[in-house]
Amino acid sequence: MPKKKIKEIFIGSNNKGKLKEIANLLPKSLRIYSNLNFKIPSPKETGTTFKQNSLLKAKYFSEKTNKICMSDDSGIEIDILDKAPGVYSADWSGKKRNFNLAIKKVYKEISKKDKNWKKKKLSARFICVLTIFWPNGKFISKVGKIEGRISNLKRGRNGFGYDPIFIPKGKRLTFGEMDPHKKYSMDHRFNAFKKIKKFF
Ligand code: IMP
């Protein structure tokens, strides 16, 4: 693995929620490039695992920009739905990335499995694989998780995606209700980042 500390990086994502979180994790001295300036279309996520998609994106953006690139592939696994939506978490929001729609689908699919689910605690987790890809073809991928449960009501306006329906273990608030910096310091992305922090 390259020994030199990374001084500048391209964040390979077109998801503004993720960009904001990743930028928050990185040291302030680092020069960050993102698609807000480059406008490179996202690649097709053809992988069937978080790791495959994370690597595919980091490699694609690094090859397009010739820069060291970091990508995230993430999603929510809901146990009663046999770990769906998982790698397809973004797809459940439709072409327009409407997460009200995705959350409605989650509730509908859960109700099909168990009509009395609102009285129960349904376990779920967010998973994130972060990959750093260097222009010389070297890469590193690390996984981070956070366990929790599904809220039976959509709560809170912070964050993005499935944040309003996820309550981390040991907490009462959903990620959507929580102070964003509190979320950033405990979530799946933070837990993956801890494992690659030494490169910065
Ligand atoms: P992808 O990694 O681009 O396939 O997209 C992952 C999807 O998972 C996002 O569009 C979100 O819907 C969801 N997701 C990942 N991380 C989070 C999070 O921290 N909060 C809420 N939703 C998330």
CSV table of C-alpha atoms and ligand atoms in Angstrom, one decimal:
chain,number,residue,atom,x,y,z
A,1,MET,CA,0.0,0.0,0.0
A,2,PRO,CA,1.3,3.5,-0.8
A,3,LYS,CA,3.2,4.9,2.3
A,4,LYS,CA,2.9,8.6,1.5
A,5,LYS,CA,0.1,10.3,3.3
A,6,ILE,CA,-2.8,11.4,1.1
A,7,LYS,CA,-2.8,15.2,0.6
A,8,GLU,CA,-5.6,15.5,-1.9
A,9,ILE,CA,-8.5,13.3,-2.8
A,10,PHE,CA,-11.5,13.1,-5.1
A,11,ILE,CA,-14.7,11.9,-3.4
A,12,GLY,CA,-16.4,9.7,-6.0
A,13,SER,CA,-20.1,10.2,-5.2
A,14,ASN,CA,-23.0,12.1,-6.7
A,15,ASN,CA,-25.0,11.8,-3.4
A,16,LYS,CA,-24.9,15.1,-1.6
A,17,GLY,CA,-25.8,13.5,1.8
A,18,LYS,CA,-22.8,11.2,1.5
A,19,LEU,CA,-20.5,13.9,0.3
A,20,LYS,CA,-21.3,16.1,3.2
A,21,GLU,CA,-20.7,13.2,5.7
A,22,ILE,CA,-17.4,12.1,4.1
A,23,ALA,CA,-16.0,15.6,3.9
A,24,ASN,CA,-16.8,15.9,7.6
A,25,LEU,CA,-14.7,12.8,8.4
A,26,LEU,CA,-11.6,13.9,6.5
A,27,PRO,CA,-8.9,16.1,8.0
A,28,LYS,CA,-9.4,19.8,7.4
A,29,SER,CA,-5.9,20.2,5.8
A,30,LEU,CA,-6.8,17.8,3.0
A,31,ARG,CA,-7.7,19.2,-0.4
A,32,ILE,CA,-11.0,17.7,-1.4
A,33,TYR,CA,-12.3,17.4,-5.0
A,34,SER,CA,-15.8,16.3,-5.7
A,35,ASN,CA,-18.3,15.9,-8.4
A,36,LEU,CA,-19.8,19.3,-7.5
A,37,ASN,CA,-17.1,20.7,-9.8
A,38,PHE,CA,-16.3,17.8,-12.1
A,39,LYS,CA,-19.8,16.6,-13.1
A,40,ILE,CA,-18.8,13.1,-14.0
A,41,PRO,CA,-21.8,10.8,-14.5
A,42,SER,CA,-22.0,7.9,-12.0
A,43,PRO,CA,-21.1,4.5,-13.2
A,44,LYS,CA,-23.6,1.6,-13.3
A,45,GLU,CA,-23.6,-0.2,-9.9
A,46,THR,CA,-23.5,-3.7,-11.3
A,47,GLY,CA,-22.0,-5.4,-8.3
A,48,THR,CA,-24.0,-7.6,-6.0
A,49,THR,CA,-22.2,-6.7,-2.8
A,50,PHE,CA,-21.3,-3.4,-1.1
A,51,LYS,CA,-17.6,-4.2,-1.5
A,52,GLN,CA,-17.9,-4.8,-5.3
A,53,ASN,CA,-19.8,-1.5,-5.8
A,54,SER,CA,-17.6,0.5,-3.6
A,55,LEU,CA,-14.5,-0.7,-5.5
A,56,LEU,CA,-16.2,-0.2,-8.9
A,57,LYS,CA,-17.0,3.4,-8.1
A,58,ALA,CA,-13.6,4.3,-6.6
A,59,LYS,CA,-11.7,2.8,-9.6
A,60,TYR,CA,-14.0,4.4,-12.1
A,61,PHE,CA,-13.7,7.9,-10.6
A,62,SER,CA,-9.9,7.5,-10.2
A,63,GLU,CA,-9.5,6.5,-13.8
A,64,LYS,CA,-11.6,9.4,-14.9
A,65,THR,CA,-9.8,12.0,-12.8
A,66,ASN,CA,-6.3,10.5,-12.5
A,67,LYS,CA,-6.6,11.3,-8.8
A,68,ILE,CA,-6.6,9.3,-5.6
A,69,CYS,CA,-10.3,8.6,-5.1
A,70,MET,CA,-12.5,7.5,-2.2
A,71,SER,CA,-16.0,6.0,-2.7
A,72,ASP,CA,-18.7,4.8,-0.5
A,73,ASP,CA,-21.2,2.0,-1.1
A,74,SER,CA,-23.7,1.7,1.6
A,75,GLY,CA,-27.3,0.8,2.5
A,76,ILE,CA,-29.7,-0.5,5.1
A,77,GLU,CA,-30.3,-4.2,5.9
A,78,ILE,CA,-33.6,-5.0,7.5
A,79,ASP,CA,-33.7,-8.5,9.0
A,80,ILE,CA,-37.4,-9.2,8.6
A,81,LEU,CA,-37.0,-8.4,4.9
A,82,ASP,CA,-34.2,-11.0,4.6
A,83,LYS,CA,-31.7,-8.1,4.7
A,84,ALA,CA,-33.4,-6.1,1.9
A,85,PRO,CA,-33.1,-3.4,0.6
A,86,GLY,CA,-29.3,-3.9,1.2
A,87,VAL,CA,-27.2,-3.0,-1.9
A,88,TYR,CA,-30.4,-1.9,-3.6
A,89,SER,CA,-31.2,0.8,-1.0
A,90,ALA,CA,-30.8,3.6,-3.5
A,91,ASP,CA,-32.9,1.7,-6.1
A,92,TRP,CA,-35.9,1.5,-3.7
A,93,SER,CA,-36.2,5.3,-4.0
A,94,GLY,CA,-36.9,5.1,-7.7
A,95,LYS,CA,-35.3,7.1,-10.6
A,96,LYS,CA,-36.0,10.4,-8.9
A,97,ARG,CA,-34.3,9.3,-5.6
A,98,ASN,CA,-37.5,10.0,-3.6
A,99,PHE,CA,-36.9,8.6,-0.1
A,100,ASN,CA,-40.5,9.1,1.0
A,101,LEU,CA,-41.3,6.5,-1.6
A,102,ALA,CA,-38.5,4.2,-0.4
A,103,ILE,CA,-39.7,4.4,3.2
A,104,LYS,CA,-43.3,3.7,2.1
A,105,LYS,CA,-42.0,0.6,0.3
A,106,VAL,CA,-40.1,-0.5,3.5
A,107,TYR,CA,-43.3,-0.1,5.6
A,108,LYS,CA,-45.4,-1.9,3.0
A,109,GLU,CA,-42.9,-4.8,2.7
A,110,ILE,CA,-42.7,-5.2,6.4
A,111,SER,CA,-46.5,-5.2,6.8
A,112,LYS,CA,-46.7,-8.0,4.3
A,113,LYS,CA,-44.4,-10.1,6.5
A,114,ASP,CA,-46.0,-9.2,9.9
A,115,LYS,CA,-49.2,-7.1,10.4
A,116,ASN,CA,-48.3,-6.5,14.1
A,117,TRP,CA,-44.8,-5.3,13.4
A,118,LYS,CA,-45.4,-1.9,15.0
A,119,LYS,CA,-45.5,-3.5,18.4
A,120,LYS,CA,-42.2,-5.1,17.9
A,121,LYS,CA,-38.5,-4.1,17.6
A,122,LEU,CA,-37.3,-4.9,14.1
A,123,SER,CA,-33.6,-5.2,13.9
A,124,ALA,CA,-31.7,-3.5,11.1
A,125,ARG,CA,-28.2,-2.1,10.3
A,126,PHE,CA,-26.5,0.4,8.1
A,127,ILE,CA,-23.5,-0.9,6.3
A,128,CYS,CA,-20.8,1.1,4.5
A,129,VAL,CA,-17.8,0.0,2.5
A,130,LEU,CA,-15.2,2.8,1.9
A,131,THR,CA,-12.6,2.3,-0.8
A,132,ILE,CA,-9.5,4.4,-1.5
A,133,PHE,CA,-8.2,3.8,-5.1
A,134,TRP,CA,-4.8,5.1,-6.2
A,135,PRO,CA,-4.1,5.9,-9.8
A,136,ASN,CA,-1.4,3.2,-9.8
A,137,GLY,CA,-4.1,0.6,-9.3
A,138,LYS,CA,-3.6,-0.1,-5.6
A,139,PHE,CA,-6.7,0.0,-3.4
A,140,ILE,CA,-8.0,-0.6,0.1
A,141,SER,CA,-11.6,-1.3,1.1
A,142,LYS,CA,-13.0,-1.4,4.7
A,143,VAL,CA,-16.4,-2.1,6.0
A,144,GLY,CA,-18.2,-0.3,8.9
A,145,LYS,CA,-21.6,-1.1,10.4
A,146,ILE,CA,-24.1,0.3,12.9
A,147,GLU,CA,-26.8,-1.9,14.5
A,148,GLY,CA,-30.2,-0.6,15.3
A,149,ARG,CA,-34.0,-0.9,14.7
A,150,ILE,CA,-36.7,0.4,12.5
A,151,SER,CA,-38.9,3.2,13.8
A,152,ASN,CA,-42.6,2.6,13.3
A,153,LEU,CA,-43.0,6.3,12.4
A,154,LYS,CA,-40.8,8.5,10.1
A,155,ARG,CA,-39.2,11.0,12.4
A,156,GLY,CA,-36.9,14.0,11.9
A,157,ARG,CA,-35.7,16.1,9.0
A,158,ASN,CA,-31.9,15.8,9.4
A,159,GLY,CA,-29.7,13.6,7.3
A,160,PHE,CA,-30.8,11.8,4.1
A,161,GLY,CA,-32.1,8.5,2.8
A,162,TYR,CA,-33.4,6.2,5.5
A,163,ASP,CA,-32.2,8.3,8.4
A,164,PRO,CA,-35.8,9.1,9.6
A,165,ILE,CA,-36.6,5.5,10.2
A,166,PHE,CA,-33.4,4.2,11.8
A,167,ILE,CA,-32.9,4.2,15.5
A,168,PRO,CA,-29.3,3.2,16.5
A,169,LYS,CA,-29.0,0.6,19.3
A,170,GLY,CA,-29.1,2.2,22.8
A,171,LYS,CA,-30.7,5.4,21.5
A,172,ARG,CA,-34.3,6.8,21.3
A,173,LEU,CA,-33.9,9.2,18.5
A,174,THR,CA,-33.8,8.3,14.8
A,175,PHE,CA,-30.8,9.5,12.8
A,176,GLY,CA,-33.2,12.0,11.2
A,177,GLU,CA,-33.8,13.6,14.6
A,178,MET,CA,-30.3,13.4,15.9
A,179,ASP,CA,-27.8,16.3,15.7
A,180,PRO,CA,-26.0,15.6,12.5
A,181,HIS,CA,-22.5,15.7,14.1
A,182,LYS,CA,-23.7,13.1,16.6
A,183,LYS,CA,-24.7,10.8,13.8
A,184,TYR,CA,-21.4,11.4,12.0
A,185,SER,CA,-19.5,10.3,15.0
A,186,MET,CA,-21.1,6.9,15.4
A,187,ASP,CA,-22.5,5.7,12.1
A,188,HIS,CA,-21.4,3.0,9.6
A,189,ARG,CA,-19.4,5.5,7.6
A,190,PHE,CA,-17.5,6.7,10.7
A,191,ASN,CA,-16.8,3.0,11.6
A,192,ALA,CA,-15.4,2.3,8.2
A,193,PHE,CA,-13.4,5.5,8.1
A,194,LYS,CA,-11.7,4.6,11.4
A,195,LYS,CA,-10.1,1.7,9.6
A,196,ILE,CA,-8.6,3.8,6.8
A,197,LYS,CA,-7.8,7.0,8.7
A,198,LYS,CA,-4.1,6.2,8.8
A,199,PHE,CA,-3.7,7.0,5.1
A,200,PHE,CA,-4.5,10.7,5.7
B,1,IMP,P1,-25.3,3.8,-3.0
B,1,IMP,O1,-24.2,3.5,-2.0
B,1,IMP,O2,-25.0,4.9,-3.9
B,1,IMP,O3,-25.8,2.5,-3.6
B,1,IMP,O4,-26.5,4.3,-2.1
B,1,IMP,C1,-26.8,3.9,-0.8
B,1,IMP,C2,-28.1,4.3,-0.3
B,1,IMP,O5,-28.2,3.8,1.0
B,1,IMP,C3,-28.3,5.8,-0.2
B,1,IMP,O6,-28.9,6.3,-1.3
B,1,IMP,C4,-29.2,5.9,1.0
B,1,IMP,O7,-30.5,5.7,0.6
B,1,IMP,C5,-28.9,4.7,1.9
B,1,IMP,N1,-27.9,5.1,2.9
B,1,IMP,C6,-26.6,4.9,3.0
B,1,IMP,N2,-26.1,5.5,4.0
B,1,IMP,C7,-27.1,6.1,4.6
B,1,IMP,C8,-27.2,6.9,5.8
B,1,IMP,O8,-26.2,7.3,6.5
B,1,IMP,N3,-28.4,7.4,6.1
B,1,IMP,C9,-29.5,7.1,5.4
B,1,IMP,N4,-29.5,6.4,4.3
B,1,IMP,C10,-28.3,5.9,3.9
